[in-house]
Amino acid sequence: MPELPEAEVVACQLRVALVGAEVTDCWVGRKDIVREGLSSLPWYAGSVLQQVDRYGKSVALRFVKQRDVRYAVAELGMTGLLLFRSAQTKHPQHVHVRMAFTGGREPEVRYWNPRRFGRFSFFDQSELDQYCARRFGCDPLTVLCDDFLRLITSHRGRLKPLLMHQQSLAGIGNIYANEILFRAGLHPNVMASRLSSTRVEQLYHVTQEVLRSAIACGGSSVKDFFAPDGTEGQFKQHHLVYGKEDQPCPNRCGRMIRRLQSERSAFFCPQCQNPRRWR
DNA sequence: AGCTCTTCCTGAAAGC
DNA sequence: TGCTTTCAGGAAGAGC
């Protein structure tokens, strides 16, 4: 399930392989996978990929043609992938968008998404700006510590849903929320506004460390994440709590990892993330 | 405002 | 073995 680190890996590979390449064809299979901008599809042929950015868990490709700029934005949702042609081997019926290139290192990128949670959009500049403003909060990797502190402590609610709330903090999903909370020693249900400044600063640094290590490992391939070139991410080997229900706490505290099913599968150690250790 | 529930959707895994 | 059921999950929207 692609979250921020996986989307970053995707963006990075696309950047290396295709920035500067020219689009020869852009094809959409299922029309209902395209959220907006389907009518602008013909524009993309002849445009050049200028830049690849990541917003939260989405990947935005910026194209230029003469003086015009447009974007193709892939929401990866949970099963969405952007794959080079050679890496897309199974379930061809789930390829919903293809972009063919000339002059790059790869001939084609495909948006593949079996469960179709997530959409693909075509935007001009102002549409992209509106989309981003409405949808994405701060980026956890670039937000300043003071802003993060304000964001956390002014929230009246529980910490884990806040970490995963895209309009507050864009890019963290269930896997990384669980891993971050364990490493920060914070219970998923702690009220965000009750954390001390020191605790929030620790959380800030842990968040960045976890996300950066995951990017360096190529992301987490828990079920079905593959980078555009088809390779799997290795960060799964560094997961400490996600998917580890009933296994001993890696801190060797003697307790077993528990799972709260009602809370979007919160995995945590009842000892090391004990509410009594908050203050 | 924030929480919970529902809907979307299909492959993989578990159950029988 | 082969069929059926369950589960996974992000985001949006409804209702409280």
CSV table of C-alpha atoms (C1' of nucleotides) in Angstrom, one decimal:
chain,number,residue,atom,x,y,z
A,1,MET,CA,0.0,0.0,0.0
A,2,PRO,CA,1.8,3.0,-1.2
A,3,GLU,CA,2.3,5.7,1.4
A,4,LEU,CA,4.7,8.6,1.3
A,5,PRO,CA,8.0,6.7,1.1
A,6,GLU,CA,6.6,4.4,-1.7
A,7,ALA,CA,5.3,7.5,-3.6
A,8,GLU,CA,8.7,9.1,-3.2
A,9,VAL,CA,10.4,6.0,-4.6
A,10,VAL,CA,8.0,6.0,-7.5
A,11,ALA,CA,8.6,9.7,-8.2
A,12,CYS,CA,12.3,9.2,-8.1
A,13,GLN,CA,12.4,6.4,-10.6
A,14,LEU,CA,10.2,8.2,-13.0
A,15,ARG,CA,12.4,11.3,-12.7
A,16,VAL,CA,15.5,9.4,-13.5
A,17,ALA,CA,14.1,7.5,-16.4
A,18,LEU,CA,11.8,10.0,-18.1
A,19,VAL,CA,12.5,13.7,-17.3
A,20,GLY,CA,13.2,15.3,-20.7
A,21,ALA,CA,11.4,12.6,-22.6
A,22,GLU,CA,8.5,13.4,-25.0
A,23,VAL,CA,5.1,11.9,-24.9
A,24,THR,CA,4.1,10.1,-28.0
A,25,ASP,CA,0.7,8.9,-26.8
A,26,CYS,CA,-1.5,9.1,-23.8
A,27,TRP,CA,-4.3,6.5,-23.5
A,28,VAL,CA,-7.0,6.0,-20.9
A,29,GLY,CA,-8.8,2.7,-20.6
A,30,ARG,CA,-11.5,3.0,-18.0
A,31,LYS,CA,-12.9,6.5,-18.2
A,32,ASP,CA,-14.2,6.3,-14.6
A,33,ILE,CA,-10.6,6.1,-13.2
A,34,VAL,CA,-10.0,9.7,-14.4
A,35,ARG,CA,-11.3,12.1,-11.8
A,36,GLU,CA,-10.9,15.3,-13.8
A,37,GLY,CA,-9.5,16.6,-17.0
A,38,LEU,CA,-10.3,13.7,-19.4
A,39,SER,CA,-11.1,16.2,-22.2
A,40,SER,CA,-7.5,17.5,-22.1
A,41,LEU,CA,-6.1,14.1,-22.9
A,42,PRO,CA,-5.1,15.0,-26.5
A,43,TRP,CA,-2.9,17.8,-25.3
A,44,TYR,CA,-0.3,15.5,-23.8
A,45,ALA,CA,1.0,14.0,-27.0
A,46,GLY,CA,4.0,16.1,-28.0
A,47,SER,CA,4.6,17.5,-24.6
A,48,VAL,CA,7.8,16.9,-22.6
A,49,LEU,CA,8.0,15.6,-19.1
A,50,GLN,CA,9.7,18.4,-17.2
A,51,GLN,CA,9.5,17.4,-13.6
A,52,VAL,CA,8.1,14.7,-11.2
A,53,ASP,CA,6.8,15.7,-7.8
A,54,ARG,CA,5.2,13.9,-4.9
A,55,TYR,CA,2.3,15.3,-2.9
A,56,GLY,CA,1.4,13.2,0.1
A,57,LYS,CA,0.9,9.7,-1.5
A,58,SER,CA,0.3,11.1,-5.0
A,59,VAL,CA,2.7,11.5,-7.8
A,60,ALA,CA,2.4,14.5,-10.1
A,61,LEU,CA,4.0,14.6,-13.6
A,62,ARG,CA,4.6,18.0,-15.0
A,63,PHE,CA,4.5,18.4,-18.8
A,64,VAL,CA,5.3,21.3,-21.0
A,65,LYS,CA,4.4,22.1,-24.5
A,66,GLN,CA,5.4,25.4,-26.0
A,67,ARG,CA,4.5,27.7,-23.1
A,68,ASP,CA,1.7,25.6,-21.7
A,69,VAL,CA,2.0,23.5,-18.6
A,70,ARG,CA,-0.1,20.6,-17.5
A,71,TYR,CA,0.0,17.8,-15.0
A,72,ALA,CA,-0.9,14.2,-14.8
A,73,VAL,CA,-1.5,13.2,-11.1
A,74,ALA,CA,-1.7,9.6,-10.0
A,75,GLU,CA,-3.3,8.8,-6.7
A,76,LEU,CA,-1.9,5.5,-5.7
A,77,GLY,CA,-4.6,4.7,-3.2
A,78,MET,CA,-3.8,1.3,-1.8
A,79,THR,CA,-3.1,-0.9,-4.8
A,80,GLY,CA,-2.2,1.7,-7.4
A,81,LEU,CA,1.2,1.5,-9.1
A,82,LEU,CA,3.0,3.4,-11.8
A,83,LEU,CA,5.0,0.7,-13.7
A,84,PHE,CA,7.4,0.7,-16.6
A,85,ARG,CA,6.1,-1.5,-19.4
A,86,SER,CA,8.6,-4.2,-18.8
A,87,ALA,CA,7.6,-4.4,-15.1
A,88,GLN,CA,3.8,-4.7,-15.7
A,89,THR,CA,3.4,-8.4,-16.1
A,90,LYS,CA,0.2,-9.5,-14.4
A,91,HIS,CA,-3.5,-8.6,-14.6
A,92,PRO,CA,-3.4,-6.5,-17.8
A,93,GLN,CA,-7.1,-5.7,-17.3
A,94,HIS,CA,-6.1,-3.3,-14.5
A,95,VAL,CA,-4.0,-1.0,-16.6
A,96,HIS,CA,-6.1,2.1,-16.7
A,97,VAL,CA,-3.7,4.7,-18.2
A,98,ARG,CA,-0.7,4.4,-20.4
A,99,MET,CA,1.8,7.2,-21.3
A,100,ALA,CA,4.2,6.3,-24.1
A,101,PHE,CA,7.5,8.2,-24.4
A,102,THR,CA,10.3,8.8,-26.8
A,103,GLY,CA,13.8,10.0,-25.9
A,104,GLY,CA,13.8,8.6,-22.3
A,105,ARG,CA,15.1,5.4,-20.8
A,106,GLU,CA,11.7,3.7,-20.8
A,107,PRO,CA,9.2,3.5,-23.6
A,108,GLU,CA,6.0,3.6,-21.4
A,109,VAL,CA,4.5,4.2,-18.0
A,110,ARG,CA,1.3,2.5,-16.9
A,111,TYR,CA,-1.1,3.3,-14.1
A,112,TRP,CA,-2.1,-0.1,-12.8
A,113,ASN,CA,-4.7,-0.3,-10.0
A,114,PRO,CA,-6.8,-3.5,-9.5
A,115,ARG,CA,-8.9,-2.2,-6.6
A,116,ARG,CA,-9.4,1.2,-8.1
A,117,PHE,CA,-9.2,3.1,-4.8
A,118,GLY,CA,-7.4,6.1,-6.1
A,119,ARG,CA,-7.9,8.1,-9.3
A,120,PHE,CA,-5.8,9.6,-12.1
A,121,SER,CA,-6.3,13.3,-13.0
A,122,PHE,CA,-5.2,15.7,-15.6
A,123,PHE,CA,-4.8,19.3,-14.4
A,124,ASP,CA,-3.7,22.7,-15.5
A,125,GLN,CA,-1.7,24.8,-13.1
A,126,SER,CA,-4.6,26.4,-11.2
A,127,GLU,CA,-6.5,23.1,-11.0
A,128,LEU,CA,-3.4,21.4,-9.5
A,129,ASP,CA,-3.1,24.2,-7.0
A,130,GLN,CA,-6.7,23.9,-6.0
A,131,TYR,CA,-6.4,20.1,-5.8
A,132,CYS,CA,-3.3,20.3,-3.6
A,133,ALA,CA,-4.7,23.0,-1.3
A,134,ARG,CA,-7.9,21.1,-0.7
A,135,ARG,CA,-6.3,17.8,-0.2
A,136,PHE,CA,-2.8,18.0,1.2
A,137,GLY,CA,-1.7,19.4,4.6
A,138,CYS,CA,2.0,19.8,5.6
A,139,ASP,CA,4.6,17.5,4.2
A,140,PRO,CA,6.1,15.5,7.1
A,141,LEU,CA,9.6,15.7,5.6
A,142,THR,CA,9.7,19.5,5.1
A,143,VAL,CA,7.4,20.8,7.8
A,144,LEU,CA,9.2,22.9,10.4
A,145,CYS,CA,9.4,21.6,13.9
A,146,ASP,CA,7.5,24.6,15.3
A,147,ASP,CA,4.7,24.2,12.8
A,148,PHE,CA,4.5,20.4,13.6
A,149,LEU,CA,4.3,21.2,17.3
A,150,ARG,CA,1.4,23.6,16.7
A,151,LEU,CA,-0.3,21.2,14.4
A,152,ILE,CA,-0.2,18.4,17.0
A,153,THR,CA,-0.9,20.2,20.1
A,154,SER,CA,-3.8,22.3,18.7
A,155,HIS,CA,-5.6,19.1,17.6
A,156,ARG,CA,-8.5,17.9,19.8
A,157,GLY,CA,-8.5,14.3,19.1
A,158,ARG,CA,-6.3,11.1,19.1
A,159,LEU,CA,-2.8,11.0,17.8
A,160,LYS,CA,-3.0,8.2,15.3
A,161,PRO,CA,-5.9,9.5,13.3
A,162,LEU,CA,-4.2,12.9,13.2
A,163,LEU,CA,-1.0,11.4,11.8
A,164,MET,CA,-3.0,9.7,9.1
A,165,HIS,CA,-5.2,12.8,8.3
A,166,GLN,CA,-4.0,13.8,4.9
A,167,GLN,CA,-5.3,17.4,5.2
A,168,SER,CA,-3.2,17.9,8.3
A,169,LEU,CA,-0.1,15.8,7.5
A,170,ALA,CA,0.1,14.4,4.0
A,171,GLY,CA,1.5,11.1,3.2
A,172,ILE,CA,1.4,8.9,6.4
A,173,GLY,CA,-0.8,5.9,6.2
A,174,ASN,CA,-1.5,3.0,8.5
A,175,ILE,CA,1.8,1.2,8.3
A,176,TYR,CA,4.0,4.2,9.0
A,177,ALA,CA,1.7,5.6,11.6
A,178,ASN,CA,2.1,2.4,13.6
A,179,GLU,CA,5.8,2.2,13.1
A,180,ILE,CA,6.3,5.9,14.1
A,181,LEU,CA,4.1,5.6,17.2
A,182,PHE,CA,6.0,2.5,18.4
A,183,ARG,CA,9.4,4.2,18.0
A,184,ALA,CA,8.1,7.3,19.7
A,185,GLY,CA,6.7,5.2,22.6
A,186,LEU,CA,3.3,6.8,22.1
A,187,HIS,CA,0.0,5.0,22.4
A,188,PRO,CA,-2.2,5.4,19.2
A,189,ASN,CA,-5.1,6.7,21.3
A,190,VAL,CA,-3.2,9.4,23.2
A,191,MET,CA,-4.9,12.8,22.9
A,192,ALA,CA,-2.6,14.8,20.7
A,193,SER,CA,-3.1,18.1,22.7
A,194,ARG,CA,-1.9,16.4,25.9
A,195,LEU,CA,1.6,15.7,24.6
A,196,SER,CA,4.4,17.8,26.1
A,197,SER,CA,6.6,19.9,23.7
A,198,THR,CA,9.4,17.5,24.3
A,199,ARG,CA,7.3,14.5,23.3
A,200,VAL,CA,6.1,16.2,20.2
A,201,GLU,CA,9.7,17.2,19.2
A,202,GLN,CA,10.7,13.5,19.7
A,203,LEU,CA,7.7,12.5,17.5
A,204,TYR,CA,8.8,15.0,14.8
A,205,HIS,CA,12.3,13.5,14.6
A,206,VAL,CA,11.1,9.9,14.8
A,207,THR,CA,8.6,10.6,12.0
A,208,GLN,CA,11.3,12.0,9.7
A,209,GLU,CA,13.7,9.2,10.6
A,210,VAL,CA,11.2,6.5,9.8
A,211,LEU,CA,10.1,8.0,6.5
A,212,ARG,CA,13.6,8.7,5.4
A,213,SER,CA,14.9,5.2,6.2
A,214,ALA,CA,11.9,3.8,4.4
A,215,ILE,CA,12.7,5.8,1.3
A,216,ALA,CA,16.3,4.7,1.5
A,217,CYS,CA,15.1,1.1,1.6
A,218,GLY,CA,12.9,1.6,-1.4
A,219,GLY,CA,9.7,1.6,0.6
A,220,SER,CA,7.7,-1.3,2.2
A,221,SER,CA,6.3,-4.0,0.0
A,222,VAL,CA,3.9,-5.5,2.4
A,223,LYS,CA,1.5,-7.0,0.0
A,224,ASP,CA,1.7,-5.6,-3.4
A,225,PHE,CA,4.0,-2.5,-3.7
A,226,PHE,CA,6.4,-2.5,-6.6
A,227,ALA,CA,8.5,0.4,-7.8
A,228,PRO,CA,8.1,1.4,-11.5
A,229,ASP,CA,11.0,-1.0,-12.4
A,230,GLY,CA,9.3,-3.9,-10.7
A,231,THR,CA,11.6,-4.1,-7.7
A,232,GLU,CA,10.2,-4.5,-4.1
A,233,GLY,CA,10.9,-2.2,-1.2
A,234,GLN,CA,12.9,-3.7,1.7
A,235,PHE,CA,11.7,-1.6,4.6
A,236,LYS,CA,9.3,-4.4,5.6
A,237,GLN,CA,12.3,-6.0,7.2
A,238,HIS,CA,12.5,-3.0,9.6
A,239,HIS,CA,8.9,-3.1,10.6
A,240,LEU,CA,8.7,-3.5,14.4
A,241,VAL,CA,5.0,-3.7,15.0
A,242,TYR,CA,3.0,-3.6,11.8
A,243,GLY,CA,1.5,-7.0,11.1
A,244,LYS,CA,3.2,-8.4,14.3
A,245,GLU,CA,0.1,-9.1,16.4
A,246,ASP,CA,0.8,-11.7,19.1
A,247,GLN,CA,4.6,-11.5,18.6
A,248,PRO,CA,6.9,-10.5,21.4
A,249,CYS,CA,7.7,-6.7,21.6
A,250,PRO,CA,11.0,-6.1,19.9
A,251,ASN,CA,12.1,-4.0,22.9
A,252,ARG,CA,12.1,-7.3,24.8
A,253,CYS,CA,9.8,-5.9,27.5
A,254,GLY,CA,8.1,-9.2,27.7
A,255,ARG,CA,4.7,-8.2,26.3
A,256,MET,CA,3.1,-9.2,23.1
A,257,ILE,CA,2.2,-6.8,20.3
A,258,ARG,CA,-1.5,-6.1,20.4
A,259,ARG,CA,-3.9,-5.0,17.6
A,260,LEU,CA,-6.9,-2.9,17.9
A,261,GLN,CA,-9.1,-3.8,15.0
A,262,SER,CA,-11.6,-1.0,15.5
A,263,GLU,CA,-8.8,1.5,15.0
A,264,ARG,CA,-7.8,0.7,11.4
A,265,SER,CA,-5.5,-2.0,12.7
A,266,ALA,CA,-3.5,-0.2,15.3
A,267,PHE,CA,-0.5,-2.4,16.2
A,268,PHE,CA,1.2,-1.4,19.4
A,269,CYS,CA,3.0,-2.6,22.5
A,270,PRO,CA,0.8,-2.1,25.6
A,271,GLN,CA,3.9,-1.7,27.8
A,272,CYS,CA,6.3,0.4,25.7
A,273,GLN,CA,3.4,2.6,24.5
A,274,ASN,CA,1.7,2.6,27.8
A,275,PRO,CA,-0.4,5.8,28.4
A,276,ARG,CA,1.2,6.1,31.9
A,277,ARG,CA,4.6,6.7,30.2
A,278,TRP,CA,3.3,9.8,28.3
A,279,ARG,CA,4.4,12.4,30.8
B,1,DA,C1',-14.6,19.2,15.3
B,2,DG,C1',-13.9,14.6,15.4
B,3,DC,C1',-15.4,10.0,15.6
B,4,DT,C1',-17.8,6.0,13.5
B,5,DC,C1',-19.9,3.7,10.0
B,6,DT,C1',-20.6,2.7,5.1
B,7,DT,C1',-19.2,2.4,0.3
B,8,DC,C1',-16.1,1.7,-3.3
B,9,DC,C1',-13.2,-2.9,-5.3
B,10,DT,C1',-10.7,-7.3,-6.3
B,11,DG,C1',-6.9,-10.6,-5.3
B,12,DA,C1',-5.0,-13.4,-2.0
B,13,DA,C1',-5.5,-16.2,1.8
B,14,DA,C1',-8.1,-18.8,4.9
B,15,DG,C1',-12.0,-21.8,5.7
B,16,DC,C1',-14.8,-25.7,4.6
C,1,DT,C1',-9.1,-30.3,-4.9
C,2,DG,C1',-12.3,-26.6,-5.5
C,3,DC,C1',-15.6,-23.6,-4.0
C,4,DT,C1',-17.0,-19.8,-0.7
C,5,DT,C1',-16.0,-16.4,2.6
C,6,DT,C1',-13.1,-13.1,4.7
C,7,DC,C1',-9.9,-9.5,4.8
C,8,DA,C1',-7.1,-5.7,3.5
C,9,DG,C1',-7.2,-0.6,3.2
C,10,DG,C1',-7.4,5.2,1.6
C,11,DA,C1',-10.7,8.5,1.0
C,12,DA,C1',-15.1,10.6,0.8
C,13,DG,C1',-19.6,11.3,2.6
C,14,DA,C1',-23.4,10.7,6.0
C,15,DG,C1',-24.9,11.1,10.6
C,16,DC,C1',-24.1,11.9,15.3
